PDB file of C-alpha atoms in Angstrom:
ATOM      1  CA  UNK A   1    -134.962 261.396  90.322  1.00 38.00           C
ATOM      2  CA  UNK A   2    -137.787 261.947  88.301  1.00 43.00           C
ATOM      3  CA  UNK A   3    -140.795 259.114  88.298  1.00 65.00           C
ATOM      4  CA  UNK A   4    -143.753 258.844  86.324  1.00 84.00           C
ATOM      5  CA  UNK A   5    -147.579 258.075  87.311  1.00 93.00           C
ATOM      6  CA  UNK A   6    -148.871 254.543  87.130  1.00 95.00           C
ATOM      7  CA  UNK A   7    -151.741 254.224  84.496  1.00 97.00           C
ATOM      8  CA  UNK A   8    -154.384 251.349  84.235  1.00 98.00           C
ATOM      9  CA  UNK A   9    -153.640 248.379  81.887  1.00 97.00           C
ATOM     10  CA  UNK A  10    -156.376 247.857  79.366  1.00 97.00           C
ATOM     11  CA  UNK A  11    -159.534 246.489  80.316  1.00 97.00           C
ATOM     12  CA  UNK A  12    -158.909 247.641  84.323  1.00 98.00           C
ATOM     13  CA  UNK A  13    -160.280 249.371  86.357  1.00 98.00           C
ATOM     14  CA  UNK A  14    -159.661 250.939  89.968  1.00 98.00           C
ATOM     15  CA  UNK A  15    -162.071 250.964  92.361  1.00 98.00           C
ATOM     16  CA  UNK A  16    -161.909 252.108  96.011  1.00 98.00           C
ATOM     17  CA  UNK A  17    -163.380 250.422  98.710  1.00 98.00           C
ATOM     18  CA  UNK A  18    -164.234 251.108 102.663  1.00 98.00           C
ATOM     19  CA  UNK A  19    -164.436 247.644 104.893  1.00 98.00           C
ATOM     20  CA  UNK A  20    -166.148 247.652 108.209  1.00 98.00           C
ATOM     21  CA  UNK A  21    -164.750 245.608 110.371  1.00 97.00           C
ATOM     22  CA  UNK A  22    -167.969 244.889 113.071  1.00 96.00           C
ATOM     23  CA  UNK A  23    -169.977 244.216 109.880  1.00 97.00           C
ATOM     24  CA  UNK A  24    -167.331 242.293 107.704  1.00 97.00           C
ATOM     25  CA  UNK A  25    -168.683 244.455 104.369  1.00 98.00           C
ATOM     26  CA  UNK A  26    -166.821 246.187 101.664  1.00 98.00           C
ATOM     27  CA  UNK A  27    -168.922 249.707 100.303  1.00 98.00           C
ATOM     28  CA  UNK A  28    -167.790 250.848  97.043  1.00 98.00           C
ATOM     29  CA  UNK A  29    -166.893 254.172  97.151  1.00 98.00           C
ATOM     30  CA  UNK A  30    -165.796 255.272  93.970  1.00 98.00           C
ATOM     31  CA  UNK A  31    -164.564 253.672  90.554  1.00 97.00           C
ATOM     32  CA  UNK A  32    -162.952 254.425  87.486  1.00 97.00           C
ATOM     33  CA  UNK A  33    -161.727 253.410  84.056  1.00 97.00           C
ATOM     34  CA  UNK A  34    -159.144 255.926  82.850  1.00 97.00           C
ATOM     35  CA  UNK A  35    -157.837 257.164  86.259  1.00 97.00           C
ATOM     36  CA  UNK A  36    -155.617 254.974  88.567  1.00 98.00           C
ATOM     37  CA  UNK A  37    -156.088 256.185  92.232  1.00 96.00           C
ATOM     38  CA  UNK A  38    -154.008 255.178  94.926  1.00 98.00           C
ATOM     39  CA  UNK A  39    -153.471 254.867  99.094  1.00 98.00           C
ATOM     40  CA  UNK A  40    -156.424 256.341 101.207  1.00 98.00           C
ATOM     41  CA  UNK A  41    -155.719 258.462 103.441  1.00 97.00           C
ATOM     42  CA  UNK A  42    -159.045 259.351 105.852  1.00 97.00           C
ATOM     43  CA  UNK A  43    -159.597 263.023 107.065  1.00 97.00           C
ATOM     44  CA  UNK A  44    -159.692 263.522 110.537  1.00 95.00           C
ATOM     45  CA  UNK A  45    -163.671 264.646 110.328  1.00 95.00           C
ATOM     46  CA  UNK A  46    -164.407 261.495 108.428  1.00 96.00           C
ATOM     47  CA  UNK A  47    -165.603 263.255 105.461  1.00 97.00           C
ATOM     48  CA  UNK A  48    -162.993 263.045 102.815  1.00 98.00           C
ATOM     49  CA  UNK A  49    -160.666 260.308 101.361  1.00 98.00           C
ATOM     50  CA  UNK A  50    -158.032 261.668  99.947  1.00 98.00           C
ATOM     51  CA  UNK A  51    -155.654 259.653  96.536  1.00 98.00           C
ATOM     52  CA  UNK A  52    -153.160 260.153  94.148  1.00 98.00           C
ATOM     53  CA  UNK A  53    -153.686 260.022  90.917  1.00 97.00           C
ATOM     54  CA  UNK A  54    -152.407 261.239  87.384  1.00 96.00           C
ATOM     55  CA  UNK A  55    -149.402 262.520  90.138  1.00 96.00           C
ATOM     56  CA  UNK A  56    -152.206 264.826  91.801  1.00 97.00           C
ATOM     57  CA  UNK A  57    -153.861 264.622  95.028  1.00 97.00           C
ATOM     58  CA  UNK A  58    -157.435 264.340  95.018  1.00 98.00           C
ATOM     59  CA  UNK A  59    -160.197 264.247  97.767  1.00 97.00           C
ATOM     60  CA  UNK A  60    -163.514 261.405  97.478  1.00 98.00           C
ATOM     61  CA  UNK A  61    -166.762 262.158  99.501  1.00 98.00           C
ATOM     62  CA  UNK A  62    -166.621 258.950 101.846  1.00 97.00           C
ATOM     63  CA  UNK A  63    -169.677 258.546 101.703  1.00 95.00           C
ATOM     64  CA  UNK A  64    -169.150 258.401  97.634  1.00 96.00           C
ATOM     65  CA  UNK A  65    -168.821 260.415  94.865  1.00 93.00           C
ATOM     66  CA  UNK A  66    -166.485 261.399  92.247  1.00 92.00           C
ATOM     67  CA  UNK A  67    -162.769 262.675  93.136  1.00 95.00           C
ATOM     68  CA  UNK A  68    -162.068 266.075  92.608  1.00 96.00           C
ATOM     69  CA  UNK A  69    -158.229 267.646  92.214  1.00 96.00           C
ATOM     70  CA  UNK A  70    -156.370 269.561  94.351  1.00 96.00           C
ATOM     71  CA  UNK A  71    -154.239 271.969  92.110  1.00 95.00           C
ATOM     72  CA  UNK A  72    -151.278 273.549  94.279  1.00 97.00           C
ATOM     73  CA  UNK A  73    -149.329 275.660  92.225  1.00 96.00           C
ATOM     74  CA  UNK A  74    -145.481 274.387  92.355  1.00 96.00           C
ATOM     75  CA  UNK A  75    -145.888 271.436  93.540  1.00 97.00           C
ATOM     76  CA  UNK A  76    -144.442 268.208  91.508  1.00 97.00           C
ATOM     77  CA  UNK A  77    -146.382 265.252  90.457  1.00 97.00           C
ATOM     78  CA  UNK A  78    -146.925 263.069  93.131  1.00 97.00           C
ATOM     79  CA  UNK A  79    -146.534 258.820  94.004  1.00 96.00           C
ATOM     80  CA  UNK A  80    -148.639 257.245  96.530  1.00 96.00           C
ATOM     81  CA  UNK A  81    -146.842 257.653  99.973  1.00 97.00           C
ATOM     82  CA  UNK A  82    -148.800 261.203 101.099  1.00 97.00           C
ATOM     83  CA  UNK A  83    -150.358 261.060 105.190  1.00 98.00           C
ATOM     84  CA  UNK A  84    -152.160 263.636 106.799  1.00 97.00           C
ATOM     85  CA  UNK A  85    -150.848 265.663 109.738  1.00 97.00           C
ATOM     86  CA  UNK A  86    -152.211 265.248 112.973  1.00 97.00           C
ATOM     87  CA  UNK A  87    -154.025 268.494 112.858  1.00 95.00           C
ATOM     88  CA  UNK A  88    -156.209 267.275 110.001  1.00 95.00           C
ATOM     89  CA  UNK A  89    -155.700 270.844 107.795  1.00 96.00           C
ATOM     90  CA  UNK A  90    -152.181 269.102 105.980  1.00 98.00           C
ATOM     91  CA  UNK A  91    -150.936 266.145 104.096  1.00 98.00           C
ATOM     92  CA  UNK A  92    -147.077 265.645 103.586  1.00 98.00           C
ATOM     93  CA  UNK A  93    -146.504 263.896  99.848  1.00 98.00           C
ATOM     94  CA  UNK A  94    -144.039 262.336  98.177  1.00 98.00           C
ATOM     95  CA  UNK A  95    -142.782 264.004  94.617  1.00 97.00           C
ATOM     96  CA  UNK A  96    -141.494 262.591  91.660  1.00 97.00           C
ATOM     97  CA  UNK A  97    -138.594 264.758  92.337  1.00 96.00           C
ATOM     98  CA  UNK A  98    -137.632 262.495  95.047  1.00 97.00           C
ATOM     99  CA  UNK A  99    -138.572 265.376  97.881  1.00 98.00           C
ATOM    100  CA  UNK A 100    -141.115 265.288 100.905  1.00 98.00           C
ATOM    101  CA  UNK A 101    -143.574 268.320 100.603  1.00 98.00           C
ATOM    102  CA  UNK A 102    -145.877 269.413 103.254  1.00 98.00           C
ATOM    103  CA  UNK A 103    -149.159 271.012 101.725  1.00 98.00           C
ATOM    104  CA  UNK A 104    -151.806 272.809 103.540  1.00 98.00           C
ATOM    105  CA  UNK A 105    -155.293 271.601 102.647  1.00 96.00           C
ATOM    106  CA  UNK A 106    -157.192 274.787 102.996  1.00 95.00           C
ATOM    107  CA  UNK A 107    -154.812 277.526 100.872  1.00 97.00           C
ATOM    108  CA  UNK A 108    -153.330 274.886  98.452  1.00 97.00           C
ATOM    109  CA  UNK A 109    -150.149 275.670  98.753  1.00 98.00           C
ATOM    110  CA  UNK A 110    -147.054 274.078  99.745  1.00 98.00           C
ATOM    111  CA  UNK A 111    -143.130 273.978 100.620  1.00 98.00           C
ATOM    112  CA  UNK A 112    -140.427 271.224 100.475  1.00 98.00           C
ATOM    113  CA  UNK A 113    -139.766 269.378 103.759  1.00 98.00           C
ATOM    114  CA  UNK A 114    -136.618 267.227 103.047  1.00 98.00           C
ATOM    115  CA  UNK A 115    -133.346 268.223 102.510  1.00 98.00           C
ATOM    116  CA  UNK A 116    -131.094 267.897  99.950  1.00 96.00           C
ATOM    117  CA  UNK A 117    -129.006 264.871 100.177  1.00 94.00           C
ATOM    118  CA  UNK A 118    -128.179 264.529  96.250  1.00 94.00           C
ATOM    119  CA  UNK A 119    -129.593 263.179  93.481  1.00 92.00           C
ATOM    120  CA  UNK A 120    -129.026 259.834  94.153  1.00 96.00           C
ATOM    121  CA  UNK A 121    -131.361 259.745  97.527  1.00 97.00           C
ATOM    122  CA  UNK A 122    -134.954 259.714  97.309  1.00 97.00           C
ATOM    123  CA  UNK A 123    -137.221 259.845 100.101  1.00 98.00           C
ATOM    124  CA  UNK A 124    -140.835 257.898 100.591  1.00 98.00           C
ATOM    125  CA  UNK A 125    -142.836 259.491 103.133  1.00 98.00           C
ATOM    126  CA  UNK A 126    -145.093 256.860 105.334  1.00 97.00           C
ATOM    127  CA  UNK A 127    -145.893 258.445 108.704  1.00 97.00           C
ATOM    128  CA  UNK A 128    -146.076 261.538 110.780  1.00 98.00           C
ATOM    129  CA  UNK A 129    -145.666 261.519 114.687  1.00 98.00           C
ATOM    130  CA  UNK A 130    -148.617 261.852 116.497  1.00 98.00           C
ATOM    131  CA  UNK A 131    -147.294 265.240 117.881  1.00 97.00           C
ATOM    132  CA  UNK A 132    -146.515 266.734 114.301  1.00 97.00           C
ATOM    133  CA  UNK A 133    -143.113 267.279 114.928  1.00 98.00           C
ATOM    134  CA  UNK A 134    -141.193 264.010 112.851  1.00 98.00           C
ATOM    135  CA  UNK A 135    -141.941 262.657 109.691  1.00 98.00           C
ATOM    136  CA  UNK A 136    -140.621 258.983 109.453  1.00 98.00           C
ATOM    137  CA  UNK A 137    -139.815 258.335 105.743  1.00 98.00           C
ATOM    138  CA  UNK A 138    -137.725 255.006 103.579  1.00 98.00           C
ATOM    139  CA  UNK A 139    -134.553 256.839 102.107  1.00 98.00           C
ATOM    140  CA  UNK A 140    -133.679 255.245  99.086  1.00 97.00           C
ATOM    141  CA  UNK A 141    -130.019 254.748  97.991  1.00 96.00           C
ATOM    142  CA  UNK A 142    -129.471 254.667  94.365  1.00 95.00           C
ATOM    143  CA  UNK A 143    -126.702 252.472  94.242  1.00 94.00           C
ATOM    144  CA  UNK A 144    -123.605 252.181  91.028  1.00 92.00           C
ATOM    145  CA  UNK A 145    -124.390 249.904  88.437  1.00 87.00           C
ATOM    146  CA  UNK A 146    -128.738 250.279  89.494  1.00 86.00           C
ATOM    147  CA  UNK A 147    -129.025 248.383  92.449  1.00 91.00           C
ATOM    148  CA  UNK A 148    -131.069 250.561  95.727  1.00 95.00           C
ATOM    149  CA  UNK A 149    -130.329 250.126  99.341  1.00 97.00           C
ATOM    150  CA  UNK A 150    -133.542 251.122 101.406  1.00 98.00           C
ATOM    151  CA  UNK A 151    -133.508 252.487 105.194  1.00 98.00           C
ATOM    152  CA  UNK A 152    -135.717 254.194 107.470  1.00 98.00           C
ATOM    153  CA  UNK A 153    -134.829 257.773 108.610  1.00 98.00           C
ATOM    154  CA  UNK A 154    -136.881 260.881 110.341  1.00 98.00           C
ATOM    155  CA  UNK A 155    -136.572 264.263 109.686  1.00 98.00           C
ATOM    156  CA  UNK A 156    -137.918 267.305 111.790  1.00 98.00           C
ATOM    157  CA  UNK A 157    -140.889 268.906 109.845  1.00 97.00           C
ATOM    158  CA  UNK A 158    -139.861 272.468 111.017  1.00 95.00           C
ATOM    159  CA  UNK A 159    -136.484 271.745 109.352  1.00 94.00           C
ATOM    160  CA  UNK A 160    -133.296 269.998 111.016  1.00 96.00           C
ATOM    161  CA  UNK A 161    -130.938 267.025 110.343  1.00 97.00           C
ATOM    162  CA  UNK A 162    -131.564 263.442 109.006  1.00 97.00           C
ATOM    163  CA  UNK A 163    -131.468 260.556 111.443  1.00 98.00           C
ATOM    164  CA  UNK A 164    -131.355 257.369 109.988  1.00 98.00           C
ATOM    165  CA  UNK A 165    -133.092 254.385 112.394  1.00 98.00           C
ATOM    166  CA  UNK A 166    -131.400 251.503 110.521  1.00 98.00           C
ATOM    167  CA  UNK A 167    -128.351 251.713 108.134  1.00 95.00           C
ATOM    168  CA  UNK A 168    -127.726 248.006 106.963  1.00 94.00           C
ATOM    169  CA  UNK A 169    -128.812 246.115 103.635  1.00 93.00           C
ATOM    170  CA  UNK A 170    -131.927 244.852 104.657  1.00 95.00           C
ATOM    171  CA  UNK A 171    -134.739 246.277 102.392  1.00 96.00           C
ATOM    172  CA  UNK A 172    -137.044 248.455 104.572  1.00 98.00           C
ATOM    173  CA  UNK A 173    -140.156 249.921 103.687  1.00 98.00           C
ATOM    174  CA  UNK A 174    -144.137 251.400 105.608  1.00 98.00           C
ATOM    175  CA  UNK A 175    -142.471 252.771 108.529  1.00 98.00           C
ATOM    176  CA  UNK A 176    -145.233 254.646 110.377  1.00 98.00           C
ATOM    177  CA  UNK A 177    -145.722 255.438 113.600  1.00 98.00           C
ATOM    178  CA  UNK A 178    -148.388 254.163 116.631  1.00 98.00           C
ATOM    179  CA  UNK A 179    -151.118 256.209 117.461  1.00 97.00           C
ATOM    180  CA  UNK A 180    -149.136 256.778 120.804  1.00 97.00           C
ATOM    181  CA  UNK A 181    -145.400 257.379 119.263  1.00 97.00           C
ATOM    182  CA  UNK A 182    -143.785 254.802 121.184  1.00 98.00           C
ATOM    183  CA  UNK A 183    -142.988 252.467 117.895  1.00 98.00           C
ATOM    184  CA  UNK A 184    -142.600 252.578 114.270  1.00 98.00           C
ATOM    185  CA  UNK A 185    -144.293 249.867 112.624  1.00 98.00           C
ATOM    186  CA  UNK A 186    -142.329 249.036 109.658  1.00 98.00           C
ATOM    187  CA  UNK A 187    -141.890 245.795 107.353  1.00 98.00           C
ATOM    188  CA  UNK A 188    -138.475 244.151 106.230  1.00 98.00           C
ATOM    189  CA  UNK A 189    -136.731 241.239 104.853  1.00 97.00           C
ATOM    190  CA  UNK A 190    -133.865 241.728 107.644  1.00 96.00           C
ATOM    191  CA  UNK A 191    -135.599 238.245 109.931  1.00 90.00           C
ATOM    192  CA  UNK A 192    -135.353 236.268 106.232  1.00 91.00           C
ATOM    193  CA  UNK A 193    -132.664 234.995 104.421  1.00 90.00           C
ATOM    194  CA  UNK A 194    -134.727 234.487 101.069  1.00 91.00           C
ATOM    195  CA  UNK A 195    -135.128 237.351  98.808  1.00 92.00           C
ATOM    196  CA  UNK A 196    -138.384 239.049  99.122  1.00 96.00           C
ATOM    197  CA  UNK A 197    -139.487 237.279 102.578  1.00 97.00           C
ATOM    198  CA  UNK A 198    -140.615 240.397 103.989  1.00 98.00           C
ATOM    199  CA  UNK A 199    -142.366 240.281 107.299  1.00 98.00           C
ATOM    200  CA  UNK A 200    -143.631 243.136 110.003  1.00 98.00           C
ATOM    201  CA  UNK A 201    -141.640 244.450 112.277  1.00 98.00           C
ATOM    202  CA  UNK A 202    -141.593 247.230 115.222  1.00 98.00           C
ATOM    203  CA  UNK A 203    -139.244 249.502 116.672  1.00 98.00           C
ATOM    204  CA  UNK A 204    -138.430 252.344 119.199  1.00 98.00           C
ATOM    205  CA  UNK A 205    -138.600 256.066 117.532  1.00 97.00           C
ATOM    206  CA  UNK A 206    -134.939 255.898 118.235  1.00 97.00           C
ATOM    207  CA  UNK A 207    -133.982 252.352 116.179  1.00 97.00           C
ATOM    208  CA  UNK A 208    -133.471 250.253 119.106  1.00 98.00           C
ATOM    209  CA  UNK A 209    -135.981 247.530 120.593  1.00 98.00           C
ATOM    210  CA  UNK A 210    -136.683 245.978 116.954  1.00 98.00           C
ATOM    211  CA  UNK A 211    -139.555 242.991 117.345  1.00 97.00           C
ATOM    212  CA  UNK A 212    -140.439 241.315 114.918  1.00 98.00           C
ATOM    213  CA  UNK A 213    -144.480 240.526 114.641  1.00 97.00           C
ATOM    214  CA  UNK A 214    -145.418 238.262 112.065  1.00 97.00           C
ATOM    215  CA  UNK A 215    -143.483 234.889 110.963  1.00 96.00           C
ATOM    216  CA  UNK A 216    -145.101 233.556 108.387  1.00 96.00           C
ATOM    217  CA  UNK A 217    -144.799 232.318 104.556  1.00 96.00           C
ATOM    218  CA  UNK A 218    -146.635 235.245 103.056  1.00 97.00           C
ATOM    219  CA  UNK A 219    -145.015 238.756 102.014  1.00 98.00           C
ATOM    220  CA  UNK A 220    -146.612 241.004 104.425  1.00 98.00           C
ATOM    221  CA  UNK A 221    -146.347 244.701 103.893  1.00 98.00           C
ATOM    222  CA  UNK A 222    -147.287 248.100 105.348  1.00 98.00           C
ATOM    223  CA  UNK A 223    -149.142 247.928 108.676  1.00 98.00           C
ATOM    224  CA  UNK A 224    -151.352 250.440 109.814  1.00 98.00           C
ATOM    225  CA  UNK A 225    -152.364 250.949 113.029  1.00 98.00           C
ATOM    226  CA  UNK A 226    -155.732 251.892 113.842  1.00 98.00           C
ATOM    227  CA  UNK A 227    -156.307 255.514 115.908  1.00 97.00           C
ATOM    228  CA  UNK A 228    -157.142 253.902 119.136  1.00 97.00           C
ATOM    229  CA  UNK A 229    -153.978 251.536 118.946  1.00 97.00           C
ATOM    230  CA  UNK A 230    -156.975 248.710 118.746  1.00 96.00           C
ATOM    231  CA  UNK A 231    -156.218 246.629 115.062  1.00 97.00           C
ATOM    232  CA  UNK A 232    -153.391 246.095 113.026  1.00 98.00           C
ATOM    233  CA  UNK A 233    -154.382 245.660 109.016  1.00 98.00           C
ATOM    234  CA  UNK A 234    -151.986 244.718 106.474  1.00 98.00           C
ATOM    235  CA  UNK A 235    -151.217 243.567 102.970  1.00 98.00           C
ATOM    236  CA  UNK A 236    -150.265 239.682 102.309  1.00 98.00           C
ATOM    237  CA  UNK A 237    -148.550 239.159  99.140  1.00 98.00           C
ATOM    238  CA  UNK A 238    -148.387 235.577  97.983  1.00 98.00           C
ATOM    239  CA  UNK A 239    -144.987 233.949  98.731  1.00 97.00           C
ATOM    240  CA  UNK A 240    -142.122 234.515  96.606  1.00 97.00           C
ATOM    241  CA  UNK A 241    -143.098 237.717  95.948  1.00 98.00           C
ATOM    242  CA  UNK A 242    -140.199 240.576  95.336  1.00 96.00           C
ATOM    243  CA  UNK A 243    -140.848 243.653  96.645  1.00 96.00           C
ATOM    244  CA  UNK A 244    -144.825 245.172  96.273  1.00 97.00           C
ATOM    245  CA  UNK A 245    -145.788 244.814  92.955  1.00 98.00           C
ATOM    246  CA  UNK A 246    -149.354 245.581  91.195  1.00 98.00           C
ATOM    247  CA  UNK A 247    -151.489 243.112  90.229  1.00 98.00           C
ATOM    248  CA  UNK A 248    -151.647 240.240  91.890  1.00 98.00           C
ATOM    249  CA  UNK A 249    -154.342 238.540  94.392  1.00 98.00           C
ATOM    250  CA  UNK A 250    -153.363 239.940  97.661  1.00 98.00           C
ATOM    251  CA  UNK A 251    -154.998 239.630 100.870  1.00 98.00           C
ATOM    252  CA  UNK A 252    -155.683 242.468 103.562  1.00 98.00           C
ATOM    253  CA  UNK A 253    -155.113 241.024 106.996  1.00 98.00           C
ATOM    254  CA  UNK A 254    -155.946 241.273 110.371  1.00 98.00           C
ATOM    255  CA  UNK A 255    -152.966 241.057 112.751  1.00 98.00           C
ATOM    256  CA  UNK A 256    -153.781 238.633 115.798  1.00 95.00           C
ATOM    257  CA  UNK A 257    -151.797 239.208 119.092  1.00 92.00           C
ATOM    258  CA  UNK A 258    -150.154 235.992 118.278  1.00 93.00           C
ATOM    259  CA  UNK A 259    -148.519 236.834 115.191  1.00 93.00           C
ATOM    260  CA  UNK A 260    -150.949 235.201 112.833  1.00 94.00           C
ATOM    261  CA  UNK A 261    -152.748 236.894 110.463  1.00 95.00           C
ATOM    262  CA  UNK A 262    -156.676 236.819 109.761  1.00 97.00           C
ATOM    263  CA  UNK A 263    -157.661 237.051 106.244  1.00 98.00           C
ATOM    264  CA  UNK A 264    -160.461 240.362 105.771  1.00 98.00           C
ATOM    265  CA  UNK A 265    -160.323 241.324 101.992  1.00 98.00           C
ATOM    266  CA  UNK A 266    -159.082 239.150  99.097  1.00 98.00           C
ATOM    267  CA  UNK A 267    -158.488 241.323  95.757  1.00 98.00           C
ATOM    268  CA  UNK A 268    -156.534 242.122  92.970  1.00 98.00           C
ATOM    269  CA  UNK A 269    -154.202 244.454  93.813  1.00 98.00           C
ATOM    270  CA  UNK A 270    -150.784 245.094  95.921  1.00 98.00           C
ATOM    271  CA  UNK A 271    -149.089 248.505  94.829  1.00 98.00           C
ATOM    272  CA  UNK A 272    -151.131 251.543  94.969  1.00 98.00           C
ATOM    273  CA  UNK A 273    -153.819 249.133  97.354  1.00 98.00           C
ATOM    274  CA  UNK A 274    -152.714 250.564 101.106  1.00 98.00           C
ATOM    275  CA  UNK A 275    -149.614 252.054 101.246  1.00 97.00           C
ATOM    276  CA  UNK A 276    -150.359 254.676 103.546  1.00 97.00           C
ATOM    277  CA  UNK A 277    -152.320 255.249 106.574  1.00 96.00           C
ATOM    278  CA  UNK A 278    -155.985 254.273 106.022  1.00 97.00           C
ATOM    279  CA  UNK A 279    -157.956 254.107 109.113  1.00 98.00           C
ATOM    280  CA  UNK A 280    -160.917 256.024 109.605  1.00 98.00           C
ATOM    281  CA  UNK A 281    -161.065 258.320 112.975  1.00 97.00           C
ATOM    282  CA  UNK A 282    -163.733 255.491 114.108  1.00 97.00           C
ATOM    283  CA  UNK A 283    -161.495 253.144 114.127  1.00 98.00           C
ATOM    284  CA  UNK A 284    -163.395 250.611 112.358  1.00 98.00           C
ATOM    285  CA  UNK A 285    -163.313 251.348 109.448  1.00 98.00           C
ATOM    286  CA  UNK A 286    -160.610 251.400 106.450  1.00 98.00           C
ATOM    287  CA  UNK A 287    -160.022 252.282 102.882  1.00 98.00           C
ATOM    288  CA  UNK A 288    -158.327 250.364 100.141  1.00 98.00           C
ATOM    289  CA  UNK A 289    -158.295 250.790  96.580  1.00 98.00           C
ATOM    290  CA  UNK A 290    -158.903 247.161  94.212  1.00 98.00           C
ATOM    291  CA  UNK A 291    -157.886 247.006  90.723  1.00 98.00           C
ATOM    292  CA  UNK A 292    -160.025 244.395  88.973  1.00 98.00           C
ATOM    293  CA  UNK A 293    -159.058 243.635  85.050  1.00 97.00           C
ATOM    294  CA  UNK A 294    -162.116 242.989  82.985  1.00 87.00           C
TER     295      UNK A 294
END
């Protein structure tokens, strides 16, 4: 299935940000107003951010500056689910033709991961084990008459069989995996019965042992755990939302050990903000791209 890069609306802007949590700021980075950049991902040296945009990866200085491109020859446009390998030299991406592609960082150059499981199945990469070895993605169902059924699956990156982790009608979506690889962090609307209500969940690398973290009356997507297994941030879409949509106010939040959720960032966003991975090595810090209208 073939998909198409988001643009900016008229009068907007994207801007990416880096929050420190000790110091409760927000640095501007970098900001534009004819590119729409997406997900941070932070390089393991702390140098680099690397986005999607215009369906091509592109590295930031983190310390700020303007993107730059990363060509790789035969590779598809890109969306915004790409994370970085554990040994910091490649990023697995998410095509437009619906495929998981690892690249390698320092050659440019890249092969499909995924396998073929027809033309109605497309796969949404959000995390890599912490040993390099499993890449935990949302396989996407394109259902008769337009509907989708979402589920989370792995799939060895040296090549090997599917395995799905759930297989019901519950939308799924942000499964990534702890620092440690004893849990995929996911969220889902399975502990709702009102459409959209999704909430953050956890699991065993096997699909059993399902918790469920946050109960609340807020949409809460994609949680990222920070390197040292420390913080939990997340984005809070207001409630009643369906699915993660762009602009809207969202909030980036703090999970507590309770289940509640501590409000760090309020901004314009939702799709494109933190979909993937974000952390940097440190720990405390994290990126997040805003997308103010004028």
């Amino acid at each position: 299935m073939e998909q198409g890069a988001r643009r900016l609306r008229q009068g907007q802007r994207a801007q990416l940000f880096v929050h420190d949590l000790d110091a409760g700021t927000d640095t501007l980075v970098t900001e534009s107003s004819t590119r729409l950049f997406e997900a941070p991902n932070w390089t393991l040296d702390g140098e680099w951010l690397l986005v999607n945009a215009d369906g091509l990866l592109l590295r930031v200085p983190a310390g700020g500056g303007e993107p730059e491109p990363l060509v790789v020859p035969g590779l598809p446009g890109l969306n915004n689910d790409h994370v970085l390998g554990p040994d910091g030299r490649t990023v697995y991406v998410s095509g437009f033709d619906g495929h998981l592609h690892e690249v390698d960082l320092a050659g440019l150059t890249s092969r499909r991961v995924s396998n073929d499981r027809g033309d109605a199945f497309v796969h949404f990469l959000h995390g890599v084990s912490p040993d390099g070895t499993l890449l935990a993605y949302i396989g996407m169902d394109l259902l008769p008459g337009g509907g989708v059924r979402t589920n989370i699956w792995t799939v060895p990156v040296g090549g090997g069989a599917d395995v799905p982790l759930t297989a019901d009608d519950f939308p799924d979506d942000g499964s990534e995996f702890s620092p440690d690889g004893e849990w995929i962090w996911f969220n889902s609307e399975r502990g709702s019965s009102e459409p959209g209500h999704a909430q953050l969940f956890r699991m065993c690398p096997d699909g059993t042992g399902v918790e469920q973290l946050t109960h609340d009356e807020r949409v809460n997507w994609f949680p990222h755990v920070s390197p040292d297994g420390s913080t939990v941030v997340y984005v809070s879409f207001p409630p009643g939302t369906l699915g993660h949509p762009a602009d809207l106010d969202v909030v980036i939040r703090r999970l507590g050990p309770d289940g509640t959720g501590t409000d760090l960032v309020h901004l314009f966003g939702g799709q494109g903000t933190m979909n993937v991975p974000s952390w940097a090595p440190d720990s405390r810090r994290f990126a997040y791209v805003a997308y103010p209208l004028d």
